[in-house]
Coordinates of C-alpha atoms and ligand atoms in Angstrom, one line a residue:
M90 CA 0.0 0.0 0.0
V91 CA 2.9 2.4 0.9
E92 CA 4.4 1.9 -2.6
K93 CA 1.0 2.7 -4.3
I94 CA 0.7 5.9 -2.3
L95 CA 4.2 7.0 -3.0
A96 CA 3.7 6.3 -6.7
N97 CA 0.5 8.4 -6.8
L98 CA 2.3 11.2 -4.9
K99 CA 5.2 11.2 -7.4
K100 CA 2.7 11.5 -10.2
S101 CA 1.0 14.5 -8.6
N102 CA 4.2 16.3 -7.5
C103 CA 6.8 17.5 -10.0
M104 CA 10.3 16.1 -9.5
T105 CA 11.6 19.2 -7.8
D106 CA 9.5 18.1 -4.8
N107 CA 12.2 15.6 -3.7
T108 CA 12.4 16.6 -0.1
F109 CA 8.6 16.2 0.3
L110 CA 8.8 12.7 -1.1
Q111 CA 11.8 11.9 1.0
A112 CA 9.9 13.0 4.2
V113 CA 6.7 11.1 3.2
S114 CA 8.7 8.0 2.3
E115 CA 10.5 7.9 5.6
V116 CA 7.3 8.3 7.6
L117 CA 5.2 5.8 5.7
N118 CA 7.9 3.1 5.6
S119 CA 8.4 3.4 9.3
L120 CA 4.7 2.9 10.0
E121 CA 4.8 -0.7 8.7
P122 CA 4.6 -2.3 12.2
I123 CA 1.3 -0.5 12.9
I124 CA -0.4 -0.1 9.6
N125 CA -2.3 -3.4 9.7
S126 CA -2.9 -3.3 13.4
D127 CA -6.2 -1.4 13.1
S128 CA -8.6 -1.9 10.2
R129 CA -10.0 1.6 10.6
Y130 CA -6.7 3.0 9.1
E131 CA -7.7 1.4 5.8
Q132 CA -11.4 2.0 6.2
F133 CA -10.9 5.7 6.8
A134 CA -8.1 6.0 4.1
I135 CA -5.9 7.6 6.8
L136 CA -2.6 7.2 4.9
E137 CA -4.0 8.5 1.6
R138 CA -5.6 11.5 3.4
L139 CA -2.5 12.2 5.5
V140 CA -0.1 12.8 2.6
I141 CA -2.3 15.5 0.8
P142 CA -2.3 19.0 2.3
D143 CA -5.7 20.4 3.3
R144 CA -4.8 23.4 1.2
V145 CA -1.8 25.1 -0.5
I146 CA -2.1 28.9 -0.6
Q147 CA 0.3 30.7 -3.0
F148 CA 0.4 34.4 -3.5
K149 CA 2.4 37.2 -5.1
V150 CA 4.3 39.6 -2.8
Q151 CA 5.0 43.0 -4.3
W152 CA 7.2 45.4 -2.4
L153 CA 9.4 48.5 -3.1
D154 CA 13.1 48.3 -2.5
D155 CA 15.2 51.3 -1.3
Q156 CA 15.6 52.5 -4.9
N157 CA 11.8 52.6 -5.3
R158 CA 12.0 49.7 -7.7
V159 CA 9.1 47.2 -7.6
Q160 CA 10.2 43.7 -6.4
I161 CA 8.2 40.5 -6.7
N162 CA 8.5 37.3 -4.6
N163 CA 6.4 34.2 -4.2
G164 CA 4.6 33.7 -0.9
Y165 CA 3.1 30.5 0.4
R166 CA 1.2 28.9 3.3
I167 CA 0.7 25.2 3.3
Q168 CA -2.1 24.2 5.7
F169 CA -1.5 20.4 5.9
N170 CA -3.5 19.0 8.7
N171 CA -5.6 20.5 11.6
S172 CA -7.0 17.3 13.2
L173 CA -5.3 18.0 16.5
G174 CA -5.7 21.8 16.7
P175 CA -5.2 25.0 14.8
Y176 CA -2.6 24.9 12.0
K177 CA 0.8 25.7 13.4
G178 CA 4.3 26.0 11.9
G179 CA 6.9 28.5 10.9
L180 CA 7.5 30.9 8.1
R181 CA 10.8 30.6 6.1
F182 CA 12.3 33.4 4.1
H183 CA 15.1 32.0 2.0
P184 CA 15.8 31.9 -1.8
S185 CA 15.6 28.0 -1.8
V186 CA 11.9 28.1 -0.7
T187 CA 9.5 26.3 -3.1
T188 CA 6.2 24.6 -2.7
G189 CA 8.0 21.3 -2.4
V190 CA 10.3 22.4 0.5
L191 CA 7.4 23.9 2.4
K192 CA 5.2 20.7 1.8
F193 CA 8.0 18.6 3.4
L194 CA 8.3 21.0 6.3
A195 CA 4.5 21.2 6.8
F196 CA 4.2 17.4 6.6
E197 CA 6.9 16.9 9.2
Q198 CA 5.3 19.5 11.4
I199 CA 2.1 17.4 11.7
F200 CA 4.1 14.7 13.4
K201 CA 6.3 17.0 15.5
N202 CA 3.3 18.8 16.8
S203 CA 1.6 15.6 17.6
L204 CA 4.6 14.3 19.6
T205 CA 4.4 17.4 21.9
G206 CA 1.0 16.1 23.1
L207 CA -0.4 19.7 22.6
P208 CA -3.5 20.7 20.6
I209 CA -1.8 21.9 17.4
G210 CA -2.0 20.9 13.8
G211 CA 0.7 21.1 11.1
A212 CA 1.5 23.9 8.6
K213 CA 4.4 25.8 7.1
G214 CA 4.9 28.9 4.9
G215 CA 7.3 31.4 3.7
S216 CA 8.8 33.0 0.7
D217 CA 11.7 32.9 -1.7
F218 CA 12.6 36.4 -0.5
D219 CA 16.3 36.6 0.6
P220 CA 16.7 38.8 3.7
K221 CA 20.5 38.8 3.4
G222 CA 21.8 42.3 2.5
K223 CA 18.4 44.0 2.8
S224 CA 18.0 47.2 4.8
D225 CA 15.7 47.3 7.8
F226 CA 13.1 49.3 5.8
E227 CA 13.2 46.8 3.0
I228 CA 12.5 44.0 5.5
I229 CA 9.6 46.1 6.9
R230 CA 8.1 46.7 3.4
F231 CA 8.5 43.0 2.5
C232 CA 6.9 41.8 5.7
R233 CA 4.0 44.2 5.3
A234 CA 3.4 43.1 1.7
F235 CA 3.6 39.5 2.7
M236 CA 1.0 39.9 5.5
R237 CA -1.4 41.8 3.3
E238 CA -1.7 38.6 1.3
L239 CA -1.6 36.1 4.1
Y240 CA -3.9 37.7 6.7
P241 CA -7.3 36.3 5.4
Y242 CA -6.0 32.7 6.0
I243 CA -4.7 33.0 9.5
G244 CA -6.1 33.6 13.0
A245 CA -5.5 32.7 16.7
R246 CA -7.9 29.7 16.3
V247 CA -7.3 29.0 12.6
D248 CA -3.6 29.1 11.8
V249 CA -0.8 30.6 13.9
P250 CA 2.5 31.0 12.0
A251 CA 5.9 31.4 13.8
G252 CA 9.6 31.9 12.7
D253 CA 12.0 29.6 10.9
I254 CA 15.1 30.3 8.7
G255 CA 15.3 34.0 7.9
V256 CA 12.3 34.8 10.2
G257 CA 13.1 35.8 13.8
S258 CA 11.4 38.0 16.3
R259 CA 12.2 41.1 14.3
E260 CA 10.3 39.9 11.2
I261 CA 7.5 38.4 13.4
G262 CA 7.1 41.9 15.0
Y263 CA 6.7 43.6 11.5
L264 CA 4.3 40.9 10.4
F265 CA 2.2 41.3 13.5
G266 CA 2.2 45.1 13.2
E267 CA 0.7 44.8 9.7
Y268 CA -1.9 42.2 10.8
K269 CA -3.0 44.5 13.6
R270 CA -3.2 47.5 11.2
I271 CA -5.3 45.6 8.7
T272 CA -7.7 43.7 11.1
H273 CA -7.7 46.0 14.2
Q274 CA -7.3 42.9 16.2
Y275 CA -4.7 42.3 18.9
D276 CA -4.7 38.5 19.3
G277 CA -2.2 35.7 19.3
V278 CA -2.2 35.2 15.5
L279 CA 1.6 34.8 15.4
S280 CA 4.0 33.3 17.9
G281 CA 7.7 34.2 18.4
K282 CA 6.7 37.8 18.9
P283 CA 9.1 40.1 20.8
Y284 CA 8.6 40.0 24.5
A285 CA 7.6 43.7 24.6
F286 CA 4.2 42.8 23.1
G287 CA 2.8 39.4 23.6
G288 CA 5.9 37.2 23.1
S289 CA 6.8 34.4 25.6
L290 CA 10.0 34.5 27.5
M291 CA 12.3 31.8 26.3
R292 CA 10.8 31.4 22.8
P293 CA 14.1 32.4 21.2
Q294 CA 16.0 29.8 23.3
A295 CA 13.3 27.1 23.1
T296 CA 14.3 25.0 20.1
G297 CA 18.0 24.9 21.0
Y298 CA 17.5 24.4 24.7
G299 CA 14.9 21.7 23.9
V300 CA 17.4 19.9 21.6
V301 CA 19.9 19.7 24.5
Y302 CA 17.3 18.7 27.1
F303 CA 16.3 15.8 24.7
A304 CA 19.9 14.8 24.2
R305 CA 20.7 14.9 27.9
E306 CA 17.7 12.6 28.7
M307 CA 18.5 10.2 25.8
L308 CA 22.1 9.9 26.8
A309 CA 21.3 9.4 30.5
Q310 CA 18.6 6.8 29.9
E311 CA 20.2 4.8 27.0
L312 CA 23.9 4.9 28.0
Q313 CA 24.1 6.4 31.5
E314 CA 26.2 9.2 29.9
S315 CA 26.3 12.9 30.4
L316 CA 27.4 15.8 28.2
E317 CA 29.7 17.3 30.8
G318 CA 33.3 17.6 29.5
K319 CA 32.4 16.0 26.1
V320 CA 33.4 17.5 22.8
C321 CA 30.3 18.3 20.6
T322 CA 30.0 19.5 17.1
V323 CA 27.1 21.9 16.1
S324 CA 26.3 23.1 12.6
G325 CA 24.6 26.4 11.7
A326 CA 24.9 29.8 13.3
G327 CA 21.3 30.9 13.5
N328 CA 18.7 30.7 16.2
V329 CA 18.7 27.0 16.8
A330 CA 22.5 26.6 16.6
I331 CA 23.3 29.5 18.9
H332 CA 20.9 28.3 21.6
T333 CA 22.0 24.7 21.2
I334 CA 25.6 25.8 21.7
E335 CA 24.6 28.0 24.7
K336 CA 22.8 25.2 26.6
L337 CA 25.6 22.6 25.8
Q338 CA 28.1 25.0 27.2
Q339 CA 26.0 25.6 30.3
L340 CA 26.0 21.8 30.8
G341 CA 29.8 21.7 30.6
A342 CA 30.2 20.4 27.0
I343 CA 32.9 21.7 24.8
V344 CA 31.4 22.8 21.5
V345 CA 34.1 23.1 18.8
T346 CA 32.3 24.0 15.6
C347 CA 29.6 26.1 14.0
S348 CA 28.8 26.9 10.3
D349 CA 26.8 29.0 7.9
S350 CA 25.9 28.7 4.2
D351 CA 29.4 29.6 3.1
G352 CA 31.7 27.6 5.4
A353 CA 32.5 26.1 8.8
I354 CA 34.5 27.1 11.9
Y355 CA 36.6 24.7 13.9
D356 CA 37.7 26.2 17.2
P357 CA 39.5 23.6 19.3
N358 CA 39.4 25.9 22.4
G359 CA 35.6 26.0 22.3
I360 CA 33.3 28.3 20.3
D361 CA 33.2 31.9 21.5
L362 CA 29.5 32.4 21.4
D363 CA 29.5 36.1 22.0
R364 CA 31.7 36.4 18.8
V365 CA 29.2 34.3 16.8
R366 CA 26.3 36.5 18.1
E367 CA 28.1 39.7 17.1
L368 CA 28.4 38.4 13.6
K369 CA 25.0 36.8 13.2
E370 CA 22.3 38.2 15.4
G371 CA 19.9 41.1 14.8
G372 CA 19.6 40.3 11.1
K373 CA 23.3 41.0 10.5
R374 CA 24.3 37.6 9.0
L375 CA 28.0 38.4 8.4
S376 CA 30.3 35.7 7.2
L377 CA 31.9 33.3 9.7
A378 CA 35.2 33.8 8.0
E379 CA 35.4 36.9 10.1
Y380 CA 35.4 34.7 13.2
S381 CA 38.7 33.1 12.2
H382 CA 40.3 36.6 11.8
Q383 CA 39.2 37.6 15.3
V384 CA 39.8 34.3 17.3
P385 CA 43.4 33.0 17.3
G386 CA 43.6 29.2 16.8
S387 CA 40.3 28.9 15.0
I388 CA 40.1 27.5 11.4
Y389 CA 37.6 28.5 8.7
T390 CA 36.9 26.1 5.9
P391 CA 34.9 27.5 3.0
K392 CA 32.2 25.3 1.6
S393 CA 33.9 25.1 -1.8
E394 CA 36.7 23.0 -0.2
Y395 CA 34.3 20.1 0.4
P396 CA 32.5 19.5 -3.0
N397 CA 32.1 15.7 -2.7
E398 CA 29.0 15.2 -0.7
A399 CA 30.8 15.8 2.5
H400 CA 31.0 18.7 4.9
A401 CA 34.0 20.1 6.8
I402 CA 32.1 20.2 10.1
W403 CA 31.4 16.5 10.3
Q404 CA 35.1 15.6 9.8
I405 CA 35.9 16.8 13.3
P406 CA 36.0 14.1 16.0
C407 CA 33.2 14.4 18.6
F408 CA 31.2 12.6 21.2
A409 CA 27.9 13.9 19.9
A410 CA 26.9 15.8 16.8
F411 CA 24.0 18.4 16.5
P412 CA 23.1 19.3 12.9
C413 CA 21.2 22.6 13.4
A414 CA 21.4 24.4 10.0
T415 CA 19.2 23.0 7.2
Q416 CA 17.9 19.9 5.4
N417 CA 20.2 17.2 4.0
E418 CA 23.4 18.8 5.4
L419 CA 24.7 15.5 6.9
T420 CA 25.4 12.9 4.2
L421 CA 26.4 9.3 4.0
N422 CA 30.1 10.3 3.7
D423 CA 29.7 12.6 6.7
A424 CA 28.1 9.8 8.7
K425 CA 31.0 7.4 7.9
K426 CA 33.5 9.9 9.1
L427 CA 31.6 10.6 12.3
I428 CA 31.4 6.9 13.1
E429 CA 35.1 6.4 12.3
N430 CA 35.9 9.3 14.7
G431 CA 33.9 7.7 17.6
C432 CA 30.7 9.8 17.6
I433 CA 28.1 8.0 19.7
A434 CA 25.0 10.2 19.2
V435 CA 23.5 12.5 16.6
V436 CA 20.7 14.8 17.7
E437 CA 18.9 16.8 15.0
G438 CA 18.2 20.4 15.7
A439 CA 17.3 21.3 12.1
N440 CA 14.4 19.7 10.1
M441 CA 15.6 16.6 8.3
P442 CA 19.3 17.6 8.2
T443 CA 20.4 13.9 7.9
T444 CA 20.0 12.1 4.6
P445 CA 18.1 8.7 4.7
E446 CA 21.3 6.8 3.8
A447 CA 23.2 8.5 6.7
I448 CA 20.4 7.7 9.2
E449 CA 20.4 4.0 8.1
L450 CA 24.1 3.8 8.7
F451 CA 23.9 5.4 12.2
Q452 CA 21.2 3.0 13.1
R453 CA 23.1 0.0 11.8
E454 CA 26.2 1.0 13.7
G455 CA 24.4 1.6 16.9
V456 CA 24.8 5.4 17.0
L457 CA 21.9 6.9 18.9
F458 CA 20.0 9.0 16.4
S459 CA 17.2 11.4 17.2
P460 CA 15.0 12.8 14.4
G461 CA 14.3 16.6 14.4
K462 CA 10.6 16.0 14.8
A463 CA 11.3 14.7 18.3
S464 CA 14.4 16.6 19.4
N465 CA 13.6 20.1 18.0
A466 CA 9.9 20.1 19.1
G467 CA 10.7 22.5 22.0
G468 CA 10.3 25.5 19.7
V469 CA 6.8 24.8 18.6
A470 CA 5.9 23.7 22.2
V471 CA 6.9 27.1 23.6
S472 CA 5.0 28.7 20.7
E473 CA 1.9 26.9 22.0
F474 CA 2.8 28.2 25.5
E475 CA 2.8 31.6 23.9
M476 CA -0.7 31.0 22.5
S477 CA -1.9 29.9 25.9
Q478 CA -0.5 33.1 27.5
N479 CA -2.0 35.3 24.8
A480 CA -5.4 33.7 25.2
S481 CA -5.4 34.1 29.0
M482 CA -3.6 37.5 29.0
E483 CA -1.0 36.0 31.3
K484 CA 2.8 36.3 31.4
W485 CA 4.8 33.3 32.7
D486 CA 8.3 33.9 34.1
F487 CA 11.5 32.4 32.5
D488 CA 11.9 29.6 35.1
K489 CA 8.3 28.4 34.6
V490 CA 8.7 28.2 30.8
D491 CA 12.1 26.6 31.1
R492 CA 10.8 23.9 33.6
K493 CA 7.8 23.2 31.4
L494 CA 10.1 22.9 28.3
D495 CA 12.5 20.5 30.1
E496 CA 9.6 18.3 31.3
L497 CA 8.0 18.3 27.8
M498 CA 11.3 17.2 26.2
R499 CA 11.6 14.4 28.7
Q500 CA 8.0 13.3 27.9
I501 CA 8.7 13.3 24.2
Y502 CA 11.8 11.2 24.7
K503 CA 9.8 8.7 26.8
R504 CA 7.0 8.5 24.3
V505 CA 9.4 7.9 21.4
S506 CA 11.5 5.4 23.2
L507 CA 8.6 3.4 24.7
T508 CA 6.8 3.3 21.4
A509 CA 10.0 2.0 19.7
K510 CA 10.2 -0.8 22.3
E511 CA 6.5 -1.6 22.1
Y512 CA 6.7 -2.1 18.3
G513 CA 9.9 -4.2 18.4
V514 CA 12.3 -1.6 17.1
E515 CA 14.1 -0.6 20.3
R516 CA 16.3 2.5 20.0
N517 CA 15.0 3.2 16.6
F518 CA 13.8 6.7 17.5
V519 CA 12.8 7.5 13.9
N520 CA 10.2 4.7 13.9
G521 CA 9.3 5.4 17.5
A522 CA 8.6 9.1 16.8
N523 CA 6.7 8.4 13.6
I524 CA 4.5 5.7 15.1
A525 CA 3.7 7.6 18.3
A526 CA 2.9 10.8 16.3
F527 CA 0.8 8.9 13.7
K528 CA -1.4 7.1 16.3
R529 CA -2.5 10.4 17.8
V530 CA -3.2 12.1 14.5
A531 CA -4.9 9.1 13.0
E532 CA -7.2 8.7 16.0
A533 CA -8.3 12.3 15.7
M534 CA -8.9 11.9 11.9
I535 CA -11.0 8.8 12.5
L536 CA -13.1 10.4 15.3
E537 CA -13.6 13.6 13.2
G538 CA -15.0 11.6 10.2
F539 CA -14.2 12.8 6.7
Ligands
NDP2 P1 18.3 30.8 11.0 O1 17.9 31.5 9.8 O2 18.3 31.5 12.3 O3 19.7 30.1 10.9 C1 19.9 29.1 9.8 C2 21.4 28.8 9.8 O4 21.7 27.8 8.9 C3 22.3 30.0 9.4 O5 23.5 29.9 10.1 C4 22.4 29.8 7.9 O6 23.6 30.4 7.4 C5 22.6 28.3 7.9 N1 22.2 27.8 6.6 C6 21.1 28.1 5.9 N2 21.1 27.4 4.7 C7 22.2 26.7 4.7 C8 22.8 25.8 3.8 N3 22.2 25.5 2.6 N4 24.0 25.2 4.1 C9 24.6 25.5 5.3 N5 24.1 26.3 6.2 C10 22.9 26.9 5.9 O7 17.3 29.5 11.2 P2 16.9 28.6 12.4 O8 18.1 28.5 13.3 O9 15.7 29.1 13.0 O10 16.6 27.2 11.7 C11 17.6 26.2 11.5 C12 16.9 24.9 11.3 O11 16.1 24.5 12.4 C13 16.0 24.8 10.1 O12 16.0 23.5 9.6 C14 14.6 25.1 10.7 O13 13.5 24.6 10.0 C15 14.8 24.3 12.0 N6 13.9 24.6 13.1 C16 13.8 25.9 13.6 C17 13.0 26.2 14.6 C18 13.0 27.6 15.3 O14 12.4 27.7 16.4 N7 13.6 28.6 14.7 C19 12.1 25.2 15.2 C20 12.3 23.9 14.7 C21 13.1 23.6 13.7 P3 23.7 32.0 7.0 O15 24.0 32.7 8.2 O16 24.8 32.0 6.0 O17 22.3 32.3 6.4

């Protein structure tokens, strides 16, 4: 049945939609142990319905640059599945954004949101707009134009977008401002807002901290290991990477790498996070090559030096690796190198950063591997906490959000690991996550009819 569904999907999606098919294939294939366990799945056509988005919204975004020239970008919102609650998922502004990329992200989001146990459905959106090198006023004009097209489709109980690559609290602030101007409504229609107006404390830290809370729990339960004193590698230098590095350092780990779209830093003395922040935060996005000029002993390797399906960052020996940049950034060659160098755990912070072949190798070789939909779910969970605070007009303090996040990440680990055991695939956290998430969504879809 899975093959038939994948073939139909290939027919209806052009070949540029590879990442979407990759994500669907991974999920459907991992559901094998459960698919025949309940006749209602077939009766209610759950798999067939699950792989088609509820709707794909595409629009034209027209804005003026600083030279008063008209610029045009594509804008999208994919509302994939709202069986468990309002659509929820980030907005990505990056030139690589296509319908295919967003469909993969929205599909993954259904399962991630289900794993949190919270009442949120799956969606994703964004634009092929490139924020790099744009002035603050250009970002404002783009965000306003984007929201003018998006606002009819979203709402606090309908669809609540958040940030993702290229969209941080600055962009969410501009988007929210325009939503308010158009609708005259001040409600929790976006999450990841600045704290000054409706944002939750800890939302910026949530994904990265959650990744490390998950890793700490997994290492303690599976191997009775801790992160203290261990060398770790992290890729990326954005929101998720920075907060993953910060929490790892707080727990005593030695993080020796970070990267961006042009290259990677290896700093054997431990990454100087303030330096990375100076280069990357507040929409600056300066090159990491600058880091190596400023920090003695650090080495910068441009991306062009690793053309053969391998990446400089994964050549560095480590105890645990945390891919936190983008999809398919850790390949089979990278996985071989990590294993050869003694890496015992790979914890995804980004969405689908590891290729299927690399995951297979990690699992075969007994490397603990956690899929992003489990280990990076802390971000969307704190977004849901923000929705709760907005709805009740409350403000929770930092410690309260942090405690709730830590507890939620432990629960996700437990859910994933117990499900893997129950279905005879112990320590296969990919299958554990997919099965646990699927069961919750499928039950809701059955109970809601069609
Ligand atoms: P940011 O835009 O803050 O940072 C992205 C980082 O990845 C930047 O350092 C960027 O480099 C780098 N990068 C982007 N494209 C590439 C590429 N093709 N090759 C190498 N590096 C690249 O995004 P986030 O940190 O928010 O997101 C990172 C990942 O985490 C994404 O997969 C996202 O979907 C996922 N995620 C994010 C959540 C969140 O709360 N923000 C929640 C859950 C998942 P440069 O500086 O050069 O642009």
